[in-house]
XYZ file of C-alpha atoms in Angstrom:
120
model
C 0.354 -0.157 0.277
C 1.225 3.241 -1.124
C 2.499 5.906 1.643
C -0.307 8.799 0.122
C -3.218 5.924 0.238
C -1.616 5.342 4.064
C -1.441 8.988 5.070
C -4.876 9.708 3.299
C -6.405 6.948 5.351
C -5.017 8.534 8.994
C -6.135 11.813 7.819
C -9.251 10.820 6.932
C -9.845 8.667 10.189
C -8.858 11.309 12.628
C -10.873 14.310 10.980
C -14.247 11.744 10.437
C -13.246 10.692 14.803
C -12.982 14.798 15.591
C -16.370 15.411 13.659
C -17.900 12.449 14.983
C -17.015 14.021 18.871
C -18.067 17.020 18.030
C -21.528 15.911 16.656
C -21.685 13.991 19.842
C -20.622 16.499 21.763
C -22.837 19.530 20.430
C -26.066 16.410 21.010
C -26.554 16.405 17.139
C -26.347 12.766 16.927
C -27.961 9.677 19.675
C -24.815 7.438 20.727
C -26.265 4.461 18.750
C -25.861 6.337 15.626
C -22.241 7.035 16.202
C -20.785 4.026 17.098
C -20.423 2.956 13.873
C -18.670 5.483 12.754
C -16.901 5.745 15.285
C -15.718 1.950 14.761
C -15.162 3.265 10.596
C -12.848 5.638 12.087
C -10.983 3.292 14.328
C -10.499 0.830 11.349
C -9.396 3.686 8.936
C -6.136 4.057 11.243
C -5.652 0.822 12.024
C -5.117 0.258 8.342
C -3.383 3.567 7.848
C -0.829 1.920 10.820
C -1.178 -1.490 9.782
C -1.232 -1.666 6.112
C -0.036 -5.838 6.272
C -3.684 -6.368 7.268
C -5.478 -5.316 4.193
C -3.062 -6.365 2.179
C -3.451 -10.093 3.811
C -6.520 -9.894 3.642
C -6.918 -9.126 0.082
C -4.461 -12.014 -0.728
C -7.125 -14.009 0.997
C -9.832 -12.718 -0.480
C -8.064 -13.159 -3.835
C -8.041 -9.502 -4.274
C -5.113 -7.982 -5.940
C -4.767 -4.285 -4.688
C -5.122 -3.652 -0.822
C -7.360 -0.354 -1.833
C -9.770 -2.242 -3.611
C -10.382 -4.589 -0.392
C -10.524 -1.460 1.724
C -13.033 0.370 -0.352
C -14.571 -3.094 -0.572
C -14.753 -3.158 3.504
C -15.947 -0.264 3.437
C -18.595 0.135 1.184
C -20.292 -3.605 2.810
C -19.969 -1.667 6.155
C -22.165 1.558 4.558
C -24.833 -0.964 2.530
C -24.943 -2.548 5.973
C -25.827 0.939 7.591
C -27.826 2.467 5.293
C -29.999 -1.040 5.607
C -30.587 -1.119 9.512
C -31.424 2.814 8.857
C -33.928 2.085 6.182
C -35.807 -0.518 8.466
C -35.864 1.790 11.717
C -37.069 4.517 9.637
C -39.846 1.985 8.212
C -40.755 1.446 12.058
C -40.905 4.582 12.560
C -43.445 5.601 9.906
C -45.447 2.599 10.771
C -45.519 4.234 15.133
C -46.318 7.605 13.069
C -48.945 5.759 11.058
C -51.161 4.494 13.957
C -50.038 7.330 16.259
C -52.060 9.468 13.931
C -55.025 6.954 13.782
C -54.799 6.756 17.262
C -55.179 10.287 17.774
C -57.840 10.214 15.081
C -60.040 8.056 16.697
C -59.461 10.016 20.334
C -60.259 13.498 18.873
C -63.359 11.974 17.108
C -64.499 10.757 20.521
C -63.960 13.834 22.260
C -66.047 15.722 19.389
C -68.632 13.115 19.853
C -68.809 14.290 23.263
C -68.989 17.851 22.864
C -72.084 17.424 20.239
C -73.861 15.658 22.797
C -72.907 18.212 25.329
C -75.037 20.561 23.313
C -77.489 18.740 22.320
C -78.873 18.231 26.311
């Protein structure tokens, strides 16, 4: 792995880590959402410091370039993250629809009670 790629990995990892820490400190994100990003930043640091690891993994898998192996690993992690976030969004949309229906039913009952009081 070239020294330029190693430096870019380290700079990117440190930048990502600092940005994540700043987001947590400003309460812009929840801790459970940032754990994956912290792990990605740490993995980038490890790959930048120890380039033998992605080279070995690339050799086992049969990929010629360690850089392609790094891209494959992170694309896989990001696809998994995207899928899990999509599942959470779907669950929240279902909960939102259920809550809207419950609110509509409750307000309809209250409206009917108010109508009955006015008629008496």
